[in-house]
CSV table of C-alpha atoms and ligand atoms in Angstrom, one decimal:
chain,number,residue,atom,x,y,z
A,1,UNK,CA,23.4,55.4,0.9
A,2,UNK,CA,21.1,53.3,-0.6
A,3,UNK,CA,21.7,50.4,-3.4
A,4,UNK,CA,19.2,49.6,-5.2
A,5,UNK,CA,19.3,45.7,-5.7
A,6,UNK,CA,18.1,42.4,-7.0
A,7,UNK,CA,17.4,40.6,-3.6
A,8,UNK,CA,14.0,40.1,-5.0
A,9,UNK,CA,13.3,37.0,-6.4
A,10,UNK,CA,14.9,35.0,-3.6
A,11,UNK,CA,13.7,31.9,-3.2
A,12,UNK,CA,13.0,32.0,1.0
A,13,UNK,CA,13.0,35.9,1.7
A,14,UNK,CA,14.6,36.1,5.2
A,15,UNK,CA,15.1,39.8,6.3
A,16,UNK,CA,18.7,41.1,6.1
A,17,UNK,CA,19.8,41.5,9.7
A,18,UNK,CA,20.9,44.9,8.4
A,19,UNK,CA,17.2,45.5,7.4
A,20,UNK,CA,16.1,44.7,10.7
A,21,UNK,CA,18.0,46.3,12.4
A,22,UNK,CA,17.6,49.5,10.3
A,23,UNK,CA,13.6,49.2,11.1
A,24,UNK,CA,14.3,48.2,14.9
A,25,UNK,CA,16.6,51.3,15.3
A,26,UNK,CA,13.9,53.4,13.8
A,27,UNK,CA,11.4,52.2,15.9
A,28,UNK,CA,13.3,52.5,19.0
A,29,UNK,CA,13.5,56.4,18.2
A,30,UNK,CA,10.1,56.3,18.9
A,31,UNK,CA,7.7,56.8,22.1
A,32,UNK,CA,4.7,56.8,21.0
A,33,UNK,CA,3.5,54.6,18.0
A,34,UNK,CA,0.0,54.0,16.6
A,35,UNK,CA,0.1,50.7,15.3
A,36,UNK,CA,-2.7,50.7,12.2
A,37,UNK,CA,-5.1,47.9,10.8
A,38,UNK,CA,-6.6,47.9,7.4
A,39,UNK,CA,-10.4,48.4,7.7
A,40,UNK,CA,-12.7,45.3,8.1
A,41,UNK,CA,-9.2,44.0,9.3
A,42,UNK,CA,-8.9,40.6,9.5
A,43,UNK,CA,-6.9,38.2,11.6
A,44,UNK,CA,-4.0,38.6,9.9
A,45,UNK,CA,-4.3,42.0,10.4
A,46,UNK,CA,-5.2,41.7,14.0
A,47,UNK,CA,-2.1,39.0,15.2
A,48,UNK,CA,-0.2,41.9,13.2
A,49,UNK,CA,-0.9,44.3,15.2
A,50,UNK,CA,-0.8,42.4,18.7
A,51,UNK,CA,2.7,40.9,17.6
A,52,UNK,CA,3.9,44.4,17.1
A,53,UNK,CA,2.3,45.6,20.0
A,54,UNK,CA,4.0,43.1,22.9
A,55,UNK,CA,7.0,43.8,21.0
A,56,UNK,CA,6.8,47.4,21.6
A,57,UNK,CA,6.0,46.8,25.1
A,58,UNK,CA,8.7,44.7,25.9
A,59,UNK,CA,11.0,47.4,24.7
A,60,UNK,CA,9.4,50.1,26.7
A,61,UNK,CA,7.6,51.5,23.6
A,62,UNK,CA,4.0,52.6,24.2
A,63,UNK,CA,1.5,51.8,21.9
A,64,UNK,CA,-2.2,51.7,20.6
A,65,UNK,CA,-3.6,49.5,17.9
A,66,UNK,CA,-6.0,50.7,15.7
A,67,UNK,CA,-9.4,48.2,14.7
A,68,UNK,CA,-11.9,49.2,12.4
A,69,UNK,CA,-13.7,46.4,14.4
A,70,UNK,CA,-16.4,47.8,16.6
A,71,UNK,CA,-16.0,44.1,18.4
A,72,UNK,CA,-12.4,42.5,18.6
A,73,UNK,CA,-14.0,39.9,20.3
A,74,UNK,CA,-15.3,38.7,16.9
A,75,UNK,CA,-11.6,38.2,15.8
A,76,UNK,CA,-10.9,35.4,18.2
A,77,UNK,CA,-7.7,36.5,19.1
A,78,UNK,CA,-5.4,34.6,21.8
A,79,UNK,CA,-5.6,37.6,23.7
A,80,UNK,CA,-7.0,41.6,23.8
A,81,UNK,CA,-4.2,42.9,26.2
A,82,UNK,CA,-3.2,45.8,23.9
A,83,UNK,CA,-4.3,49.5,24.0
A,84,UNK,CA,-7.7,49.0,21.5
A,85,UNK,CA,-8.7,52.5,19.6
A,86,UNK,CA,-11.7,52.1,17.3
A,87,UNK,CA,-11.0,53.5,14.1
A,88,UNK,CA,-14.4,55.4,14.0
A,89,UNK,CA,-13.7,56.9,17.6
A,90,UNK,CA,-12.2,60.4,16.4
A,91,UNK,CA,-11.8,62.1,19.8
A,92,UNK,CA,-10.1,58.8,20.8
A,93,UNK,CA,-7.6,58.7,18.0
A,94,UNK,CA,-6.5,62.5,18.3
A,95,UNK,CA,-5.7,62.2,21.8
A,96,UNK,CA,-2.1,61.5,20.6
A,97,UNK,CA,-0.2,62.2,17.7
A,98,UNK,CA,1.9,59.2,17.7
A,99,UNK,CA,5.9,59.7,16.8
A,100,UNK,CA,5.6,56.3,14.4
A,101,UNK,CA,2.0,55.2,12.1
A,102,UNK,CA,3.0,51.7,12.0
A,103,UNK,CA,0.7,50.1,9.5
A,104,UNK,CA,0.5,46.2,9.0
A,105,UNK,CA,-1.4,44.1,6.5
A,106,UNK,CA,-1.7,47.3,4.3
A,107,UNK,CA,-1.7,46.8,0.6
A,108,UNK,CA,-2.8,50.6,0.0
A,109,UNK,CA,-3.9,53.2,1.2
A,110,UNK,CA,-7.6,52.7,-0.1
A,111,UNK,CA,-7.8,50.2,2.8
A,112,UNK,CA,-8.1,52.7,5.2
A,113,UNK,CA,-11.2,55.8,5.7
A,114,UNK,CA,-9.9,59.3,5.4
A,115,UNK,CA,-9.9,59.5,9.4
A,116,UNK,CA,-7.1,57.2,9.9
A,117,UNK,CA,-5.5,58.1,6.8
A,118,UNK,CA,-5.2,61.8,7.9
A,119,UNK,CA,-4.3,61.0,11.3
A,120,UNK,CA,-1.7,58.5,9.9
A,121,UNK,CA,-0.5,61.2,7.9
A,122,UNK,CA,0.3,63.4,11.1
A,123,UNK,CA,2.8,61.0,12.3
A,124,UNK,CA,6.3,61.7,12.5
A,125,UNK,CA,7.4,59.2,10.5
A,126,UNK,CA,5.4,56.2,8.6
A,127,UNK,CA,6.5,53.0,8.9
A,128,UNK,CA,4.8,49.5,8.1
A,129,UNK,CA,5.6,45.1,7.6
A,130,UNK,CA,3.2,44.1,4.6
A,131,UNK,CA,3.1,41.7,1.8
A,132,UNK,CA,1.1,43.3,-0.4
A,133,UNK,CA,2.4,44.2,-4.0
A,134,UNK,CA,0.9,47.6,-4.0
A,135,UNK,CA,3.0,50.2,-2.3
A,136,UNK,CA,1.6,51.0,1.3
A,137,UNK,CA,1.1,54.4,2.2
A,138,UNK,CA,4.0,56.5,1.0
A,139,UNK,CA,4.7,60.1,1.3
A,140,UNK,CA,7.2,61.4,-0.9
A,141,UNK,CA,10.8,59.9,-0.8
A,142,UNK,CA,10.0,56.9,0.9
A,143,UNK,CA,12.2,54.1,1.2
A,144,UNK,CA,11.0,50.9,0.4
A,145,UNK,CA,13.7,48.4,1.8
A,146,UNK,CA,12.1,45.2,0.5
A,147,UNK,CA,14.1,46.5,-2.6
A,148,UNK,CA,16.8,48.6,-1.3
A,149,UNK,CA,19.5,47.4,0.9
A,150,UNK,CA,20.2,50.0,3.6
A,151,UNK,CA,23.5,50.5,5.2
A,152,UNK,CA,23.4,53.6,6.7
A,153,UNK,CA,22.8,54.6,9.6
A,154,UNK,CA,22.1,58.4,9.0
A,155,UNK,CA,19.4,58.0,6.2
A,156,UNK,CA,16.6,60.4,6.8
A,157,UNK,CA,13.1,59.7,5.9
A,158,UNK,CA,10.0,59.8,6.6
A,159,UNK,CA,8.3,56.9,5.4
A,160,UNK,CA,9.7,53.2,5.9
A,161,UNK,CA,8.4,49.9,3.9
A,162,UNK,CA,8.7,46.8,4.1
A,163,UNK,CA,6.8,44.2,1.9
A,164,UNK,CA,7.3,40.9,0.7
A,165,UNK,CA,4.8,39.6,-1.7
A,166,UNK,CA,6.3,36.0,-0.9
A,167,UNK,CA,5.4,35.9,2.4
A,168,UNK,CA,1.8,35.7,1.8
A,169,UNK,CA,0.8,36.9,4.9
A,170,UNK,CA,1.7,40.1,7.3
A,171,UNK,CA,2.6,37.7,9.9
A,172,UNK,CA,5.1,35.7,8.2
A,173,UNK,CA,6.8,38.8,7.6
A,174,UNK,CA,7.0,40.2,10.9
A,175,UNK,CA,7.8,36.6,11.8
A,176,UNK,CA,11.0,37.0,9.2
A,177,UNK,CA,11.6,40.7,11.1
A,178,UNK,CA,11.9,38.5,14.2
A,179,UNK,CA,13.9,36.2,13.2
A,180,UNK,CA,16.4,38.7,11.6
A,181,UNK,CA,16.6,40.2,14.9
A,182,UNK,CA,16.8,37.5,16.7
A,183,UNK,CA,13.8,38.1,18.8
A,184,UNK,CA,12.6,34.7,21.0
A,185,UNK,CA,9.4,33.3,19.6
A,186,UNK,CA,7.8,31.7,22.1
A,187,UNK,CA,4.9,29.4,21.9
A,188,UNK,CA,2.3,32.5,22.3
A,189,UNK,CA,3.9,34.7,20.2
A,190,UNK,CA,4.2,31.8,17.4
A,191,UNK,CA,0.1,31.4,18.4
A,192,UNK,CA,-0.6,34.8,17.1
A,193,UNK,CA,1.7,34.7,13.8
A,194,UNK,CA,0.4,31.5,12.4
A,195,UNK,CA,-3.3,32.4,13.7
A,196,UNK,CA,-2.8,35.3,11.1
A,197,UNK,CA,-0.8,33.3,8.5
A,198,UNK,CA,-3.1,30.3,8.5
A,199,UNK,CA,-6.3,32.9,8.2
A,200,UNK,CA,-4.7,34.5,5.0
A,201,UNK,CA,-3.8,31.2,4.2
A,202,UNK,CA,-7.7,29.3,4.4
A,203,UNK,CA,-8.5,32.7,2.3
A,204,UNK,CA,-6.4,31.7,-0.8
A,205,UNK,CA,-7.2,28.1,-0.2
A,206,UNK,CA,-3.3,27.3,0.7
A,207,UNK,CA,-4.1,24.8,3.2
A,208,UNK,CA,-6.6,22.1,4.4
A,209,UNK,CA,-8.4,22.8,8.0
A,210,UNK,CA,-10.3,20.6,9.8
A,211,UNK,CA,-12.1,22.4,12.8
A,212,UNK,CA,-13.8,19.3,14.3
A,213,UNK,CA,-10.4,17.2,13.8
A,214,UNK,CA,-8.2,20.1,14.9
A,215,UNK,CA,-5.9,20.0,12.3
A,216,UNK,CA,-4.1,22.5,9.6
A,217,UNK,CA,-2.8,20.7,6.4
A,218,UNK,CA,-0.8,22.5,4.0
A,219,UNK,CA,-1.6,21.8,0.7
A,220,UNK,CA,0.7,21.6,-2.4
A,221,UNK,CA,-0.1,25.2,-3.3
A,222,UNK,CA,1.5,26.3,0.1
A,223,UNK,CA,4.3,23.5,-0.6
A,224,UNK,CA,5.7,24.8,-3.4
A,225,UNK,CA,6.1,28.6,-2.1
A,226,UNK,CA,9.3,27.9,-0.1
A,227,UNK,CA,9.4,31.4,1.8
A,228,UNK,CA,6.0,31.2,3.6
A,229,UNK,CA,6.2,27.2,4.0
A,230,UNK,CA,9.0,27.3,5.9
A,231,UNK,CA,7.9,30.1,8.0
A,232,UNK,CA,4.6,27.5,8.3
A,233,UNK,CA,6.5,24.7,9.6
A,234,UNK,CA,8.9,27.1,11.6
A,235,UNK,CA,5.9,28.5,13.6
A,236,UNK,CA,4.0,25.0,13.7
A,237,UNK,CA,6.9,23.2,15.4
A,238,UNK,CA,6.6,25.9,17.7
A,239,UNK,CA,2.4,25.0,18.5
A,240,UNK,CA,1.6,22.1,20.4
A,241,UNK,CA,-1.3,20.0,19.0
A,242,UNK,CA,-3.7,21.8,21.5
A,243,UNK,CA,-2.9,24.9,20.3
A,244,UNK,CA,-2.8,24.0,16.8
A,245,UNK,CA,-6.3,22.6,17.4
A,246,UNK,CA,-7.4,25.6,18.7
A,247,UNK,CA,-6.3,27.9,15.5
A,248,UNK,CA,-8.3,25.3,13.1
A,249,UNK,CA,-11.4,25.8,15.3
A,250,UNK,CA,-10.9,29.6,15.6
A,251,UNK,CA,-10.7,29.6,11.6
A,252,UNK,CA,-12.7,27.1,10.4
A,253,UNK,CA,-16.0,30.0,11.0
A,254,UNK,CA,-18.2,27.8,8.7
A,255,UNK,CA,-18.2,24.6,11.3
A,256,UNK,CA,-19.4,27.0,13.8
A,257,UNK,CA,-22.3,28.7,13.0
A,258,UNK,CA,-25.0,29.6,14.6
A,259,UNK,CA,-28.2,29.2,12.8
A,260,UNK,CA,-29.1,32.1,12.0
A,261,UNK,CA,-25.6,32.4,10.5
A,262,UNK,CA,-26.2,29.0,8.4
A,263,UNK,CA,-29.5,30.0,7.3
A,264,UNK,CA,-27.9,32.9,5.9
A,265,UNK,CA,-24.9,30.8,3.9
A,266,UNK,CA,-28.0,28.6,3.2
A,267,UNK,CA,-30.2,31.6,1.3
A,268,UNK,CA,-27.1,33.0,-0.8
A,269,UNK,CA,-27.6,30.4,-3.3
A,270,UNK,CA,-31.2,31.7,-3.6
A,271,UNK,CA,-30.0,35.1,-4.0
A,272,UNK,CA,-27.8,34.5,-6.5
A,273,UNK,CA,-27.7,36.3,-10.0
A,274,UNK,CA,-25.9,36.4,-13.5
A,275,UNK,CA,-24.9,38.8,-15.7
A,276,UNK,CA,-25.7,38.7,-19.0
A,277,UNK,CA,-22.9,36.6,-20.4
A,278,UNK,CA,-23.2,34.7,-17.4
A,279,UNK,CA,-19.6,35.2,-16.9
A,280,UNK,CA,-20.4,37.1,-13.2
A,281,UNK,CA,-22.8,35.5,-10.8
A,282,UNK,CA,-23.1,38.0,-7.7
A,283,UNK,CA,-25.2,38.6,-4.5
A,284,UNK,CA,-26.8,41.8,-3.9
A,285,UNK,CA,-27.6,42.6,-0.2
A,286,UNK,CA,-29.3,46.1,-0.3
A,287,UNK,CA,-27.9,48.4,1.9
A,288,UNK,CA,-30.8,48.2,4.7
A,289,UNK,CA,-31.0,43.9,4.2
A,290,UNK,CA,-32.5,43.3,8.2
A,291,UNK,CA,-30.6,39.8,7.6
A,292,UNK,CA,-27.6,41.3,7.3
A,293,UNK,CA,-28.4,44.2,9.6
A,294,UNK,CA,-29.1,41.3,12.1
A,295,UNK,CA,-26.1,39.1,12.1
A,296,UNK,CA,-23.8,42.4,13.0
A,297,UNK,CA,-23.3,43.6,9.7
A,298,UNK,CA,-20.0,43.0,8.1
A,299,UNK,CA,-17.6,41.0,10.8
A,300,UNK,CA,-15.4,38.3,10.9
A,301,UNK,CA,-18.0,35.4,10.3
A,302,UNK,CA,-19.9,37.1,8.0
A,303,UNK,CA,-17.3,37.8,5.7
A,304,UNK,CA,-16.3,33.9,6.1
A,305,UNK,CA,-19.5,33.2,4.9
A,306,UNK,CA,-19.5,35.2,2.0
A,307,UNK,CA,-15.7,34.4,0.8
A,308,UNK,CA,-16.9,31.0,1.4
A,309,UNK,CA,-19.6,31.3,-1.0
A,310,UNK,CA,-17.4,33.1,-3.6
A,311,UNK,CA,-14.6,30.4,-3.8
A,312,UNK,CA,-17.8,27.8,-3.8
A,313,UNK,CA,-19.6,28.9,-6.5
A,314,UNK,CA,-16.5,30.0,-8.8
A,315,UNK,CA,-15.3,26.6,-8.2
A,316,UNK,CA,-17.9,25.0,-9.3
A,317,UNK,CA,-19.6,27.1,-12.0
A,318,UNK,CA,-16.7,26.7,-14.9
A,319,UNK,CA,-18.5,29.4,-17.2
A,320,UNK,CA,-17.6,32.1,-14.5
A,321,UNK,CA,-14.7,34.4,-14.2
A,322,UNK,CA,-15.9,36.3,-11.4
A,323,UNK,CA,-18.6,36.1,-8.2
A,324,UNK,CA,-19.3,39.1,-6.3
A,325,UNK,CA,-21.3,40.0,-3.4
A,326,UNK,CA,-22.5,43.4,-2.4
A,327,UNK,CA,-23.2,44.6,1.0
A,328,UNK,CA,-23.3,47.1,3.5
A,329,UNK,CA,-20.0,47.4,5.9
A,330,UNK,CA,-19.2,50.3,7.9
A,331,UNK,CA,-21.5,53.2,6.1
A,332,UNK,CA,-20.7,52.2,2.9
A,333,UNK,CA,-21.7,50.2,0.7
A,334,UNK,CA,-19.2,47.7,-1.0
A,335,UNK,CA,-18.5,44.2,-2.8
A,336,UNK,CA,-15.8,41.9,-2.5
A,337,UNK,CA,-14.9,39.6,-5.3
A,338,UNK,CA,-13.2,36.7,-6.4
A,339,UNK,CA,-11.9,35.6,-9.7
A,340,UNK,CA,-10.5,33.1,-11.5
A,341,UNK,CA,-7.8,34.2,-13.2
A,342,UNK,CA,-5.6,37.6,-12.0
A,343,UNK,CA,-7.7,40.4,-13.5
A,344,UNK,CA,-9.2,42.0,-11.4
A,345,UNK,CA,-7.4,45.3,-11.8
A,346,UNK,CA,-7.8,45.2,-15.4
A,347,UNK,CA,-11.4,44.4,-14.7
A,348,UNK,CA,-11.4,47.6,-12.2
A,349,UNK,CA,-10.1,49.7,-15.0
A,350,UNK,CA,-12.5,48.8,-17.1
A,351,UNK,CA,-15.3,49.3,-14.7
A,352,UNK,CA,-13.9,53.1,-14.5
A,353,UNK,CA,-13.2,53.6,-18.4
A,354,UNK,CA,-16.9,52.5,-19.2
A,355,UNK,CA,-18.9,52.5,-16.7
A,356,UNK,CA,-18.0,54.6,-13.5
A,357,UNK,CA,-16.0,57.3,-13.2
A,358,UNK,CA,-13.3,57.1,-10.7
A,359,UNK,CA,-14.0,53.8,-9.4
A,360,UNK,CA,-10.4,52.5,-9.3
A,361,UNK,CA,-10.0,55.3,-6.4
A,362,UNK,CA,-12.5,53.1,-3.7
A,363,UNK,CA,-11.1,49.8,-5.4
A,364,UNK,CA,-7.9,47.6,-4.7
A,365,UNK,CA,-6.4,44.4,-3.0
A,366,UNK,CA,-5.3,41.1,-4.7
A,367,UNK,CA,-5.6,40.8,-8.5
A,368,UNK,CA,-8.0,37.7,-8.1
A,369,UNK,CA,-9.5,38.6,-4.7
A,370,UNK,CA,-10.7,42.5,-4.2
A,371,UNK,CA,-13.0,44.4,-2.9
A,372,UNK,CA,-14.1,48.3,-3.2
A,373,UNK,CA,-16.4,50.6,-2.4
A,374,UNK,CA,-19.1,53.3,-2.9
A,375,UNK,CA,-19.5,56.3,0.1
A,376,UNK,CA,-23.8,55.9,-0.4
A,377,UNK,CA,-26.2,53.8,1.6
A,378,UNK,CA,-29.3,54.9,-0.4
A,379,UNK,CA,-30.8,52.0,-2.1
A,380,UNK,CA,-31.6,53.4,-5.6
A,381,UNK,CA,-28.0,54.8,-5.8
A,382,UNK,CA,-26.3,51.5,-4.9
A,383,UNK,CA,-28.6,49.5,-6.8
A,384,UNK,CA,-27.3,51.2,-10.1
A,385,UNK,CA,-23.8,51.3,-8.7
A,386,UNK,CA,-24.1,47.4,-8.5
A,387,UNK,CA,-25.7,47.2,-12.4
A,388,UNK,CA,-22.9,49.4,-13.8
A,389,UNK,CA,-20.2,47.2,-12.2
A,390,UNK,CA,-22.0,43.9,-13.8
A,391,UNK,CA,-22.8,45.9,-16.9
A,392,UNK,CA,-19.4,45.3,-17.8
A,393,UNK,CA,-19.3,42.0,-18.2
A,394,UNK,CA,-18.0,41.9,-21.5
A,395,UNK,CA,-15.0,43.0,-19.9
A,396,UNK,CA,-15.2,38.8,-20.0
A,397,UNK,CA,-15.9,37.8,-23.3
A,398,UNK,CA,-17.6,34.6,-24.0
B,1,MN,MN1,-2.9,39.7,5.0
């Protein structure tokens, strides 16, 4: 059955063929499969999802992808020709009850509303390609064969993981699936992948881009994490200099705003606040900011902007540990933060022993790069939420 192992830790995490193929023969079960995006997904996300999807097609598999993005367009994908469902479109989504809920770019199942969770929960069987370190959305007796080798062929379940925290990006690790199958990579397909890796990538500040020049630089950070530099360099030798020019315009947001857009980047310095140890400086957009309400909300530039601003001002503020921003996105109400060092979990846990109750629940993603949430857009509510959340600041002591 299954052997529990010590694969982990390898130094360039290719996929076992035998992995693969376990996946692939699971998949090909299928005929129907809802491919599934994280909310506010991203491009990583995105290139996921439309990787997955021409895959599927060109095994006769049909599929829909699932955006939280009420405009794709914003994503600046190499191409839309997939089946689109918006997540918020209910009547939409229940029209099938897809044999496989394939989720990429996952982390946890806090990354999704209740709509798509529930309707990911009616699957026949859950399957998903992440590099995440939480576990993805899991239904009892899952395997998760990032840890387990599998090597037979008559394992039952209902709930299939894979996740490689290496990888650093979902598209490396559905390039490694790929390669383990030995599926061709042409130059589109290696478009989309290292469109996704390279915007997960400018997020953790893992490489230099250059929108104007056209270039993508790796920087030592990347370097020295052998599986997802290799898969770099694999997918760039793939990418003429057109094409790679093309990715660092698509992801270098802050060279091409509009201004409205820079005046926006602009005010956040304006708006900026401190707790009281100074050890958080955050922005608070109430929920009905016309600004923000303006510029379409939360979307692909927008967030740019403000994880531009984040990694700015952390950088160059060495009292802080943390800078936060609050905003409207979706009907809710949320912030996404960055920290310094990786604790924001603890920081979370904190946050719900003194402060607010259950707040872990609306709260998750990387342990120095998160975000949650609070299901209120009234303004007095949210304004508290955001002064209980900075009220524990001492969480950082001085
Ligand atoms: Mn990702």
């Amino acid at each position: 059955m299954k052997i529990s192992n010590s694969l982990v830790g390898f130094s360039a995490n290719k996929m076992s063929k035998m992995q693969a193929q376990y996946l692939n023969r699971e998949l090909r079960k299928a005929k129907n499969v809802d491919i599934i995006c994280h909310d506010m997904t991203d491009r990583d996300g995105a290139n996921s999802a439309l990787a997955m999807s021409q895959y599927l097609d060109s095994l006769g598999i049909h599929s829909r992808v699932i955006l939280s993005q009420k405009n794709p367009q914003l994503l600046n994908l190499r191409t839309y020709d997939f089946n689109f469902v918006q997540a918020s479109d209910k009547n939409e989504i229940d029209k099938v009850i897809p044999d496989v809920a394939f989720c990429v770019d996952f982390g946890s199942e806090k990354r999704v509303s209740p709509l798509i969770l529930e309707h990911i929960k009616k699957a026949g069987k859950i399957m998903g390609l992440d590099h995440h370190s939480e576990v993805d959305i899991a239904s009892d007796g899952y395997i998760q064969f990032d840890r387990e080798i599998v090597d037979s062929e008559n394992i039952t379940s209902s709930a299939l993981f894979y996740s490689d925290k290496s990888a650093k990006s979902a598209t490396s690790v559905i390039y490694r699936y790929f390669e383990a199958l030995g599926y061709k990579i042409d130059s589109n397909l290696a478009y989309d992948l290292f469109l996704g890796l390279a915007d997960d990538m400018k997020k953790t500040g893992m490489i230099e881009y250059d929108g104007k020049k056209g270039v993508i630089i790796p920087k030592e950070e990347l370097l020295k994490h052998k599986n997802v530099s290799e898969v770099f360099f694999n997918l760039r030798n793939k990418l003429s200099d057109e094409q790679v020019a093309k990715i660092a315009k698509s992801i270098d947001v802050m060279a091409n705003l509009t201004p409205e857009q820079e005046e926006f980047a602009k005010s956040l310095n304006d708006k900026l606040q401190y707790s009281k140890n100074g050890k958080i400086a955050y922005v608070e957009l109430s929920p009905d900011d016309e600004q923000w309400r303006k510029l379409g909300g939360d979307n692909n530039i927008t967030s740019a902007i403000l994880n531009n601003f984040r990694r700015k001002t952390l950088k160059n503020d060495k009292n802080l540990e943390v800078v936060m921003a609050f905003y409207e996105a979706n009907g809710n109400y949320r912030f996404s933060a960055h920290a310094k060092k990786p604790v924001l979990y603890d920081f979370f846990k904190y946050i719900e022993k003194n402060a607010i109750k259950d707040f872990t629940k609306n709260a998750g993603g990387h342990p120095d790069r998160a975000g949650g949430s609070i299901g209120s857009l009234d303004n007095f509510e949210c304004h508290k939420w955001v002064n209980n959340i900075i009220s524990c600041d001492d969480f950082f002591q001085k």
